[in-house]
Amino acid sequence: MRTIDWIPAPDGPGHIQLIDQTRLPDTLAVLDVHEVDELIDAITRLAVRGAPALGVAGAMGVVLAVQTQPLDQARQAITRLRAARPTAVNLAFGVDTALAAFDRAGAPGALDAALAVRDQDIAACRAMARRGSDLLTELVPGRERLTVLTICNTGALAAVEHGTALGVVEQLHLEGRLERAVACETRPLLQGARLTAWELARMGASYDVIVDSAAAITLARGGVDAVLVGADRIAANGDTANKIGTFAVALAAAHARVPFLVVAPETTVDGDTATGADIEIEDRGSDEVCTFRGLRVAPAGATALNPAFDVTPAELITAIVTDARVIDLSTGQVPGIEQETS
Ligand code: MRU
C-alpha cells in the first residue's frame, strides 16, 4: 500500500489515509484523517514523516482545510500546517503548490495539484533509484555487490511508494547487487531501527542495525562501499539538512574515503536558502531524549538539547542524486539555482 494517499468520497469531501508510523514495527496500522488539525497532530508526532511524504501531506492538507472549513479558518489552519515541521522544505512546497492551485481553480484545482504532488513523488523516487544505482557502478568500480550504510528512514515510509536513498538500496537489492545494508538506529526516535529495518526485512535484504555512535568505526574498519542518505532541505550551495547524526556520518565517511551520496528530489533543493546556516533546525524538546517509551532515562529535571536535524557541509558530499540529475558540487553551488543578490 501507499504510505499516504487520498481517498475520494463519491458524494462529498474525501480524506487522507496514511500509515501510522508511530506504531511500526509492531503494528501496520492505518490512520484516516478527515480534519486538517488531525493532520497537523499526525505530522507533529511523526505518524507521517520524511520530507517527500510531508510534501504530499501538506498538499492534501490544503484540500482537507478548504473542503471542511470556512475560508478564513481554512487559511489559518493552512498556515499552522505549513509551520508544523520547519526544516523539511517539502512540507512548505506541498502546501504552497496546492494553495496556489486553490487560488486559481478552487477546491478541485487544489485536489488535482495534491494528486500531482503525490504522482510526481512516485515517479521521482523511481528515477532516483535508477540514477543512484548507476552512479554507484561508476563510484565503486569492480565491486559486484555493495555494502551501504544509511541513517534515518528514507524508504517508502518517507515517501509514497518507494523511497529516496533507501529506494537506491532497494534498487541494488532488486538487481542482486546489495551485499548488506547497515542501518543507523537513529536516536532518539529510532527511525532506522524501527522503520528502515522493517522495510529492509520486507524487501528480503540482508542488513544490520547499529547504534549511531558505531557508524564511525564501522566505516573506518572498511567493508562499507558507500553511504546513502536523504535530505530535508538542500541549500543553494549544496549544504544539506538531514536527520541528526548525518553530519557525523559524513565526517566519518570522509575520514574513511567512502563516497557519501545525498539522494533527494529536486523539490528538496531550496534556492531561497543560501547556505546551511540559513536552515531552521527543529528542536523537539527534552522528553524524546530524557525518556524512552515512557520510561525516564535521565534524572528527573534533566533537560536535553534535541535538534532533530543537522547540516552536512557541501564539501563532505560526494554528489547529490535527484530525479533529474547528478549534482556535482565542485563549483560550490547547485547549478541552475538563481540566488537573489541583495
Ligand atoms: O524527523 P523525520 O523522521 O521526518 O526525518 C526524516 C529525515 O531526516 C529523512 O532522512 C529525510 O526527510 C529524507 S526522507 C526521504
mmCIF file of C-alpha atoms and ligand atoms in Angstrom:
data_model
loop_
_atom_site.group_PDB
_atom_site.id
_atom_site.type_symbol
_atom_site.label_atom_id
_atom_site.label_comp_id
_atom_site.label_asym_id
_atom_site.label_seq_id
_atom_site.Cartn_x
_atom_site.Cartn_y
_atom_site.Cartn_z
ATOM 1 C CA MET A 1 0.000 0.000 0.000
ATOM 2 C CA ARG A 2 0.957 3.647 -0.252
ATOM 3 C CA THR A 3 2.350 5.456 2.786
ATOM 4 C CA ILE A 4 -0.058 8.310 2.186
ATOM 5 C CA ASP A 5 -2.944 8.635 -0.229
ATOM 6 C CA TRP A 6 -6.163 10.465 -0.934
ATOM 7 C CA ILE A 7 -9.412 8.517 -0.521
ATOM 8 C CA PRO A 8 -12.115 10.123 -2.665
ATOM 9 C CA ALA A 9 -15.739 10.142 -1.496
ATOM 10 C CA PRO A 10 -18.430 9.850 -4.183
ATOM 11 C CA ASP A 11 -20.780 12.411 -2.608
ATOM 12 C CA GLY A 12 -18.702 14.775 -0.539
ATOM 13 C CA PRO A 13 -15.283 15.537 0.814
ATOM 14 C CA GLY A 14 -12.554 12.954 0.511
ATOM 15 C CA HIS A 15 -9.923 12.286 3.153
ATOM 16 C CA ILE A 16 -6.289 11.300 3.698
ATOM 17 C CA GLN A 17 -5.253 7.786 4.582
ATOM 18 C CA LEU A 18 -1.768 7.196 5.928
ATOM 19 C CA ILE A 19 0.317 4.552 7.641
ATOM 20 C CA ASP A 20 0.717 5.453 11.323
ATOM 21 C CA GLN A 21 4.496 5.218 11.630
ATOM 22 C CA THR A 22 4.459 5.589 15.404
ATOM 23 C CA ARG A 23 3.021 2.029 15.583
ATOM 24 C CA LEU A 24 5.728 0.356 13.485
ATOM 25 C CA PRO A 25 7.404 -2.111 13.535
ATOM 26 C CA ASP A 26 4.889 -3.860 15.807
ATOM 27 C CA THR A 27 1.672 -2.922 14.047
ATOM 28 C CA LEU A 28 0.896 -1.856 10.498
ATOM 29 C CA ALA A 29 -1.989 0.484 11.248
ATOM 30 C CA VAL A 30 -3.753 2.924 9.005
ATOM 31 C CA LEU A 31 -4.938 6.363 10.100
ATOM 32 C CA ASP A 32 -7.896 8.024 8.388
ATOM 33 C CA VAL A 33 -7.529 11.794 8.574
ATOM 34 C CA HIS A 34 -10.585 13.955 7.904
ATOM 35 C CA GLU A 35 -9.649 17.268 9.521
ATOM 36 C CA VAL A 36 -6.594 19.427 8.975
ATOM 37 C CA ASP A 37 -5.902 19.687 12.717
ATOM 38 C CA GLU A 38 -5.774 15.877 12.925
ATOM 39 C CA LEU A 39 -3.210 16.006 10.131
ATOM 40 C CA ILE A 40 -1.129 18.637 11.951
ATOM 41 C CA ASP A 41 -1.184 16.379 15.013
ATOM 42 C CA ALA A 42 -0.098 13.366 12.902
ATOM 43 C CA ILE A 43 2.766 15.395 11.423
ATOM 44 C CA THR A 44 3.878 16.741 14.801
ATOM 45 C CA ARG A 45 4.038 13.322 16.445
ATOM 46 C CA LEU A 46 5.685 11.818 13.330
ATOM 47 C CA ALA A 47 2.843 9.463 12.434
ATOM 48 C CA VAL A 48 3.643 10.740 8.947
ATOM 49 C CA ARG A 49 7.217 11.901 8.382
ATOM 50 C CA GLY A 50 10.047 12.123 5.879
ATOM 51 C CA ALA A 51 10.382 15.076 3.528
ATOM 52 C CA PRO A 52 8.598 13.712 0.416
ATOM 53 C CA ALA A 53 5.680 12.276 2.435
ATOM 54 C CA LEU A 54 5.390 15.601 4.239
ATOM 55 C CA GLY A 55 5.143 17.336 0.854
ATOM 56 C CA VAL A 56 2.210 15.131 -0.108
ATOM 57 C CA ALA A 57 0.655 15.578 3.346
ATOM 58 C CA GLY A 58 0.973 19.362 3.055
ATOM 59 C CA ALA A 59 -0.694 19.446 -0.342
ATOM 60 C CA MET A 60 -3.507 17.098 0.681
ATOM 61 C CA GLY A 61 -3.902 19.009 3.951
ATOM 62 C CA VAL A 62 -4.775 22.129 1.986
ATOM 63 C CA VAL A 63 -7.578 20.167 0.309
ATOM 64 C CA LEU A 64 -8.856 18.974 3.710
ATOM 65 C CA ALA A 65 -8.811 22.548 5.001
ATOM 66 C CA VAL A 66 -10.657 24.161 2.111
ATOM 67 C CA GLN A 67 -13.288 21.462 1.848
ATOM 68 C CA THR A 68 -14.147 21.332 5.565
ATOM 69 C CA GLN A 69 -13.822 24.915 6.837
ATOM 70 C CA PRO A 70 -14.890 28.478 6.037
ATOM 71 C CA LEU A 71 -12.166 30.169 4.010
ATOM 72 C CA ASP A 72 -10.736 32.412 6.755
ATOM 73 C CA GLN A 73 -10.430 29.468 9.162
ATOM 74 C CA ALA A 74 -9.050 27.283 6.393
ATOM 75 C CA ARG A 75 -6.290 29.813 5.657
ATOM 76 C CA GLN A 76 -5.329 29.982 9.359
ATOM 77 C CA ALA A 77 -5.204 26.182 9.533
ATOM 78 C CA ILE A 78 -3.063 26.071 6.378
ATOM 79 C CA THR A 79 -0.590 28.486 7.979
ATOM 80 C CA ARG A 80 -0.351 26.180 11.029
ATOM 81 C CA LEU A 81 0.044 23.170 8.745
ATOM 82 C CA ARG A 82 2.889 24.812 6.798
ATOM 83 C CA ALA A 83 4.764 25.517 10.051
ATOM 84 C CA ALA A 84 4.179 22.101 11.648
ATOM 85 C CA ARG A 85 7.736 20.984 10.831
ATOM 86 C CA PRO A 86 10.050 23.793 9.793
ATOM 87 C CA THR A 87 13.145 22.012 8.445
ATOM 88 C CA ALA A 88 11.666 19.865 5.665
ATOM 89 C CA VAL A 89 11.138 22.245 2.748
ATOM 90 C CA ASN A 90 8.804 19.771 1.026
ATOM 91 C CA LEU A 91 6.044 20.474 3.559
ATOM 92 C CA ALA A 92 6.014 24.159 2.605
ATOM 93 C CA PHE A 93 6.377 23.226 -1.065
ATOM 94 C CA GLY A 94 3.333 20.916 -0.931
ATOM 95 C CA VAL A 95 1.228 23.492 0.920
ATOM 96 C CA ASP A 96 2.233 26.323 -1.413
ATOM 97 C CA THR A 97 1.601 24.254 -4.541
ATOM 98 C CA ALA A 98 -1.915 23.223 -3.516
ATOM 99 C CA LEU A 99 -2.795 26.664 -2.136
ATOM 100 C CA ALA A 100 -1.741 28.385 -5.365
ATOM 101 C CA ALA A 101 -3.898 25.902 -7.286
ATOM 102 C CA PHE A 102 -6.822 26.606 -4.936
ATOM 103 C CA ASP A 103 -6.457 30.348 -5.525
ATOM 104 C CA ARG A 104 -6.538 29.709 -9.290
ATOM 105 C CA ALA A 105 -9.112 26.949 -9.551
ATOM 106 C CA GLY A 106 -10.829 26.355 -6.200
ATOM 107 C CA ALA A 107 -11.003 23.082 -4.265
ATOM 108 C CA PRO A 108 -10.988 20.857 -7.393
ATOM 109 C CA GLY A 109 -7.805 22.629 -8.517
ATOM 110 C CA ALA A 110 -6.199 22.079 -5.105
ATOM 111 C CA LEU A 111 -7.078 18.389 -5.234
ATOM 112 C CA ASP A 112 -5.616 17.998 -8.728
ATOM 113 C CA ALA A 113 -2.432 19.716 -7.554
ATOM 114 C CA ALA A 114 -2.187 17.494 -4.460
ATOM 115 C CA LEU A 115 -2.611 14.337 -6.543
ATOM 116 C CA ALA A 116 0.077 15.641 -8.910
ATOM 117 C CA VAL A 117 2.489 16.156 -5.978
ATOM 118 C CA ARG A 118 1.793 12.526 -4.994
ATOM 119 C CA ASP A 119 2.299 11.194 -8.526
ATOM 120 C CA GLN A 120 5.439 13.277 -9.087
ATOM 121 C CA ASP A 121 6.913 11.784 -5.923
ATOM 122 C CA ILE A 122 6.255 8.248 -7.156
ATOM 123 C CA ALA A 123 7.955 8.995 -10.493
ATOM 124 C CA ALA A 124 10.819 10.923 -8.847
ATOM 125 C CA CYS A 125 11.667 8.044 -6.499
ATOM 126 C CA ARG A 126 11.780 5.600 -9.418
ATOM 127 C CA ALA A 127 14.136 7.914 -11.313
ATOM 128 C CA MET A 128 16.401 8.440 -8.278
ATOM 129 C CA ALA A 129 16.655 4.695 -7.652
ATOM 130 C CA ARG A 130 17.953 4.019 -11.156
ATOM 131 C CA ARG A 131 20.249 7.055 -11.252
ATOM 132 C CA GLY A 132 21.690 6.289 -7.812
ATOM 133 C CA SER A 133 22.355 2.666 -8.698
ATOM 134 C CA ASP A 134 24.110 3.695 -11.956
ATOM 135 C CA LEU A 135 26.214 6.265 -10.119
ATOM 136 C CA LEU A 136 27.369 3.651 -7.612
ATOM 137 C CA THR A 137 28.590 1.500 -10.504
ATOM 138 C CA GLU A 138 30.838 4.431 -11.504
ATOM 139 C CA LEU A 139 31.925 5.387 -7.993
ATOM 140 C CA VAL A 140 32.654 1.871 -6.757
ATOM 141 C CA PRO A 141 34.043 0.128 -9.842
ATOM 142 C CA GLY A 142 34.824 -3.566 -9.811
ATOM 143 C CA ARG A 143 32.531 -4.412 -6.861
ATOM 144 C CA GLU A 144 29.746 -6.754 -7.827
ATOM 145 C CA ARG A 145 27.894 -6.500 -4.536
ATOM 146 C CA LEU A 146 27.872 -3.433 -2.321
ATOM 147 C CA THR A 147 27.514 -2.826 1.382
ATOM 148 C CA VAL A 148 25.893 0.534 2.040
ATOM 149 C CA LEU A 149 25.260 2.493 5.225
ATOM 150 C CA THR A 150 22.299 4.740 5.833
ATOM 151 C CA ILE A 151 20.688 6.789 8.598
ATOM 152 C CA CYS A 152 17.077 7.559 9.489
ATOM 153 C CA ASN A 153 14.348 6.236 7.191
ATOM 154 C CA THR A 154 14.340 7.300 3.575
ATOM 155 C CA GLY A 155 12.246 4.436 2.260
ATOM 156 C CA ALA A 156 8.684 4.069 1.049
ATOM 157 C CA LEU A 157 7.560 5.166 4.510
ATOM 158 C CA ALA A 158 9.197 8.556 3.961
ATOM 159 C CA ALA A 159 7.614 8.994 0.538
ATOM 160 C CA VAL A 160 4.627 7.405 -1.216
ATOM 161 C CA GLU A 161 5.559 4.099 -2.908
ATOM 162 C CA HIS A 162 9.358 3.909 -2.982
ATOM 163 C CA GLY A 163 11.967 5.861 -1.124
ATOM 164 C CA THR A 164 14.905 8.134 -1.974
ATOM 165 C CA ALA A 165 18.189 6.851 -0.503
ATOM 166 C CA LEU A 166 16.532 3.605 0.591
ATOM 167 C CA GLY A 167 14.965 3.468 -2.876
ATOM 168 C CA VAL A 168 18.511 3.174 -4.247
ATOM 169 C CA VAL A 169 19.211 0.408 -1.720
ATOM 170 C CA GLU A 170 16.029 -1.356 -2.859
ATOM 171 C CA GLN A 171 17.134 -0.998 -6.482
ATOM 172 C CA LEU A 172 20.547 -2.542 -5.668
ATOM 173 C CA HIS A 173 18.739 -5.388 -3.917
ATOM 174 C CA LEU A 174 16.436 -5.975 -6.904
ATOM 175 C CA GLU A 175 19.467 -6.002 -9.217
ATOM 176 C CA GLY A 176 21.194 -8.605 -6.998
ATOM 177 C CA ARG A 177 23.922 -6.059 -6.169
ATOM 178 C CA LEU A 178 23.233 -5.495 -2.460
ATOM 179 C CA GLU A 179 25.556 -7.393 -0.151
ATOM 180 C CA ARG A 180 24.253 -5.827 3.042
ATOM 181 C CA ALA A 181 22.685 -2.642 4.330
ATOM 182 C CA VAL A 182 23.824 -1.074 7.593
ATOM 183 C CA ALA A 183 21.062 0.986 9.232
ATOM 184 C CA CYS A 184 21.969 3.512 11.931
ATOM 185 C CA GLU A 185 19.299 3.194 14.630
ATOM 186 C CA THR A 186 18.700 6.987 14.605
ATOM 187 C CA ARG A 187 18.270 8.225 18.153
ATOM 188 C CA PRO A 188 16.050 9.420 19.693
ATOM 189 C CA LEU A 189 13.002 8.213 17.719
ATOM 190 C CA LEU A 190 14.649 5.181 16.082
ATOM 191 C CA GLN A 191 13.511 5.718 12.502
ATOM 192 C CA GLY A 192 16.431 3.498 11.429
ATOM 193 C CA ALA A 193 15.849 0.622 13.841
ATOM 194 C CA ARG A 194 12.059 0.723 13.656
ATOM 195 C CA LEU A 195 11.294 1.769 10.087
ATOM 196 C CA THR A 196 14.333 1.182 7.861
ATOM 197 C CA ALA A 197 14.924 -2.273 9.350
ATOM 198 C CA TRP A 198 11.215 -3.052 8.857
ATOM 199 C CA GLU A 199 11.408 -2.021 5.210
ATOM 200 C CA LEU A 200 14.667 -3.925 4.588
ATOM 201 C CA ALA A 201 13.160 -7.054 6.145
ATOM 202 C CA ARG A 202 10.091 -6.767 3.915
ATOM 203 C CA MET A 203 12.370 -6.439 0.890
ATOM 204 C CA GLY A 204 14.223 -9.603 1.923
ATOM 205 C CA ALA A 205 17.508 -7.657 2.063
ATOM 206 C CA SER A 206 20.383 -8.554 4.398
ATOM 207 C CA TYR A 207 21.003 -5.873 6.984
ATOM 208 C CA ASP A 208 22.371 -4.955 10.385
ATOM 209 C CA VAL A 209 21.222 -2.209 12.717
ATOM 210 C CA ILE A 210 23.977 -0.297 14.507
ATOM 211 C CA VAL A 211 23.818 2.336 17.220
ATOM 212 C CA ASP A 212 24.526 5.746 15.709
ATOM 213 C CA SER A 213 27.830 6.060 17.528
ATOM 214 C CA ALA A 214 29.066 2.835 15.852
ATOM 215 C CA ALA A 215 28.919 4.416 12.393
ATOM 216 C CA ALA A 216 32.446 5.871 12.583
ATOM 217 C CA ILE A 217 34.182 2.625 13.494
ATOM 218 C CA THR A 218 32.041 0.657 11.036
ATOM 219 C CA LEU A 219 33.227 2.956 8.230
ATOM 220 C CA ALA A 220 36.822 3.140 9.453
ATOM 221 C CA ARG A 221 37.160 -0.644 9.585
ATOM 222 C CA GLY A 222 36.412 -0.853 5.847
ATOM 223 C CA GLY A 223 33.753 -3.001 4.255
ATOM 224 C CA VAL A 224 31.234 -0.216 3.632
ATOM 225 C CA ASP A 225 31.263 0.834 -0.032
ATOM 226 C CA ALA A 226 29.042 3.904 0.127
ATOM 227 C CA VAL A 227 26.851 5.989 2.421
ATOM 228 C CA LEU A 228 23.384 6.920 1.134
ATOM 229 C CA VAL A 229 21.264 9.490 2.967
ATOM 230 C CA GLY A 230 18.182 11.566 2.273
ATOM 231 C CA ALA A 231 17.642 15.288 2.767
ATOM 232 C CA ASP A 232 15.121 17.604 4.350
ATOM 233 C CA ARG A 233 16.454 20.761 2.699
ATOM 234 C CA ILE A 234 19.349 21.364 0.349
ATOM 235 C CA ALA A 235 20.645 24.943 0.348
ATOM 236 C CA ALA A 236 21.756 26.696 -2.824
ATOM 237 C CA ASN A 237 25.406 25.970 -2.022
ATOM 238 C CA GLY A 238 24.709 22.251 -1.527
ATOM 239 C CA ASP A 239 24.797 22.220 2.290
ATOM 240 C CA THR A 240 22.248 19.590 3.259
ATOM 241 C CA ALA A 241 19.970 19.320 6.288
ATOM 242 C CA ASN A 242 19.051 15.776 7.217
ATOM 243 C CA LYS A 243 18.331 13.721 10.333
ATOM 244 C CA ILE A 244 20.558 14.452 13.321
ATOM 245 C CA GLY A 245 23.667 12.296 13.101
ATOM 246 C CA THR A 246 24.070 12.627 9.333
ATOM 247 C CA PHE A 247 26.877 15.200 9.681
ATOM 248 C CA ALA A 248 28.827 12.848 11.969
ATOM 249 C CA VAL A 249 28.389 10.010 9.452
ATOM 250 C CA ALA A 250 29.637 12.312 6.656
ATOM 251 C CA LEU A 251 32.751 13.201 8.670
ATOM 252 C CA ALA A 252 33.431 9.529 9.294
ATOM 253 C CA ALA A 253 32.854 8.688 5.614
ATOM 254 C CA ALA A 254 35.328 11.395 4.566
ATOM 255 C CA HIS A 255 37.887 10.023 7.023
ATOM 256 C CA ALA A 256 37.388 6.512 5.611
ATOM 257 C CA ARG A 257 37.311 7.801 1.989
ATOM 258 C CA VAL A 258 33.887 6.269 1.411
ATOM 259 C CA PRO A 259 31.567 8.032 -1.101
ATOM 260 C CA PHE A 260 28.795 9.965 0.652
ATOM 261 C CA LEU A 261 25.686 10.430 -1.510
ATOM 262 C CA VAL A 262 22.600 12.517 -0.803
ATOM 263 C CA VAL A 263 19.520 11.233 -2.638
ATOM 264 C CA ALA A 264 16.576 13.660 -2.788
ATOM 265 C CA PRO A 265 14.043 15.003 -5.278
ATOM 266 C CA GLU A 266 14.567 18.364 -6.953
ATOM 267 C CA THR A 267 11.750 19.693 -4.745
ATOM 268 C CA THR A 268 14.101 19.398 -1.734
ATOM 269 C CA VAL A 269 16.581 21.828 -3.296
ATOM 270 C CA ASP A 270 15.718 25.233 -1.854
ATOM 271 C CA GLY A 271 17.061 28.079 -3.954
ATOM 272 C CA ASP A 272 15.742 30.588 -1.414
ATOM 273 C CA THR A 273 18.125 29.294 1.244
ATOM 274 C CA ALA A 274 21.691 30.371 0.502
ATOM 275 C CA THR A 275 23.660 28.122 2.861
ATOM 276 C CA GLY A 276 23.158 25.567 5.600
ATOM 277 C CA ALA A 277 23.488 28.308 8.211
ATOM 278 C CA ASP A 278 20.170 29.710 6.976
ATOM 279 C CA ILE A 279 18.243 26.466 7.546
ATOM 280 C CA GLU A 280 15.922 26.425 10.553
ATOM 281 C CA ILE A 281 16.622 23.358 12.657
ATOM 282 C CA GLU A 282 13.630 21.932 14.511
ATOM 283 C CA ASP A 283 14.277 21.326 18.211
ATOM 284 C CA ARG A 284 11.879 18.711 19.564
ATOM 285 C CA GLY A 285 12.377 19.318 23.270
ATOM 286 C CA SER A 286 13.722 17.320 26.185
ATOM 287 C CA ASP A 287 11.220 14.490 26.565
ATOM 288 C CA GLU A 288 12.277 12.485 23.495
ATOM 289 C CA VAL A 289 15.837 12.352 24.857
ATOM 290 C CA CYS A 290 15.224 12.100 28.613
ATOM 291 C CA THR A 291 12.594 9.352 28.352
ATOM 292 C CA PHE A 292 12.315 6.166 26.311
ATOM 293 C CA ARG A 293 8.821 4.854 25.603
ATOM 294 C CA GLY A 294 7.524 6.472 28.757
ATOM 295 C CA LEU A 295 10.464 5.359 30.901
ATOM 296 C CA ARG A 296 12.688 8.091 32.332
ATOM 297 C CA VAL A 297 16.351 7.509 31.367
ATOM 298 C CA ALA A 298 17.792 10.765 32.745
ATOM 299 C CA PRO A 299 17.356 12.170 36.256
ATOM 300 C CA ALA A 300 14.102 13.989 36.972
ATOM 301 C CA GLY A 301 14.519 17.608 35.993
ATOM 302 C CA ALA A 302 17.243 16.902 33.419
ATOM 303 C CA THR A 303 16.964 18.977 30.276
ATOM 304 C CA ALA A 304 18.210 17.995 26.852
ATOM 305 C CA LEU A 305 19.161 19.584 23.585
ATOM 306 C CA ASN A 306 17.222 17.800 20.862
ATOM 307 C CA PRO A 307 17.970 19.176 17.393
ATOM 308 C CA ALA A 308 16.075 16.861 15.033
ATOM 309 C CA PHE A 309 18.368 17.638 12.102
ATOM 310 C CA ASP A 310 21.906 18.714 11.330
ATOM 311 C CA VAL A 311 23.586 20.239 8.303
ATOM 312 C CA THR A 312 26.257 18.403 6.336
ATOM 313 C CA PRO A 313 28.533 20.908 4.593
ATOM 314 C CA ALA A 314 28.647 20.547 0.808
ATOM 315 C CA GLU A 315 32.367 19.748 0.825
ATOM 316 C CA LEU A 316 31.649 16.439 2.581
ATOM 317 C CA ILE A 317 29.104 15.370 -0.059
ATOM 318 C CA THR A 318 30.412 13.342 -2.999
ATOM 319 C CA ALA A 319 27.296 14.028 -5.095
ATOM 320 C CA ILE A 320 23.584 14.729 -4.813
ATOM 321 C CA VAL A 321 21.333 12.413 -6.817
ATOM 322 C CA THR A 322 17.956 13.872 -7.772
ATOM 323 C CA ASP A 323 15.165 12.735 -10.063
ATOM 324 C CA ALA A 324 16.610 14.958 -12.807
ATOM 325 C CA ARG A 325 20.403 14.797 -12.468
ATOM 326 C CA VAL A 326 23.529 14.050 -10.509
ATOM 327 C CA ILE A 327 24.632 17.309 -8.909
ATOM 328 C CA ASP A 328 28.362 17.830 -8.763
ATOM 329 C CA LEU A 329 29.090 20.390 -6.051
ATOM 330 C CA SER A 330 32.632 21.209 -7.126
ATOM 331 C CA THR A 331 31.603 24.744 -8.208
ATOM 332 C CA GLY A 332 30.400 25.484 -4.655
ATOM 333 C CA GLN A 333 26.828 25.957 -5.866
ATOM 334 C CA VAL A 334 23.937 23.771 -7.012
ATOM 335 C CA PRO A 335 23.846 24.576 -10.755
ATOM 336 C CA GLY A 336 20.648 26.059 -12.132
ATOM 337 C CA ILE A 337 19.706 27.940 -8.984
ATOM 338 C CA GLU A 338 19.403 31.648 -9.209
ATOM 339 C CA GLN A 339 20.282 33.401 -5.981
ATOM 340 C CA GLU A 340 18.824 36.814 -5.317
ATOM 341 C CA THR A 341 21.519 39.408 -4.819
ATOM 342 C CA SER A 342 20.749 41.968 -2.176
HETATM 343 O O1 MRU B 1 12.210 13.522 11.546
HETATM 344 P P1 MRU B 1 11.967 12.734 10.303
HETATM 345 O O2 MRU B 1 11.796 11.281 10.542
HETATM 346 O O3 MRU B 1 10.870 13.325 9.454
HETATM 347 O O4 MRU B 1 13.331 12.929 9.481
HETATM 348 C C1 MRU B 1 13.397 12.370 8.200
HETATM 349 C C2 MRU B 1 14.734 12.513 7.580
HETATM 350 O O5 MRU B 1 15.623 13.166 8.085
HETATM 351 C C3 MRU B 1 14.897 11.908 6.232
HETATM 352 O O6 MRU B 1 16.210 11.482 6.033
HETATM 353 C C4 MRU B 1 14.530 12.947 5.158
HETATM 354 O O7 MRU B 1 13.284 13.522 5.417
HETATM 355 C C5 MRU B 1 14.516 12.353 3.802
HETATM 356 S S1 MRU B 1 13.185 11.201 3.614
HETATM 357 C C6 MRU B 1 13.267 10.589 2.053
#
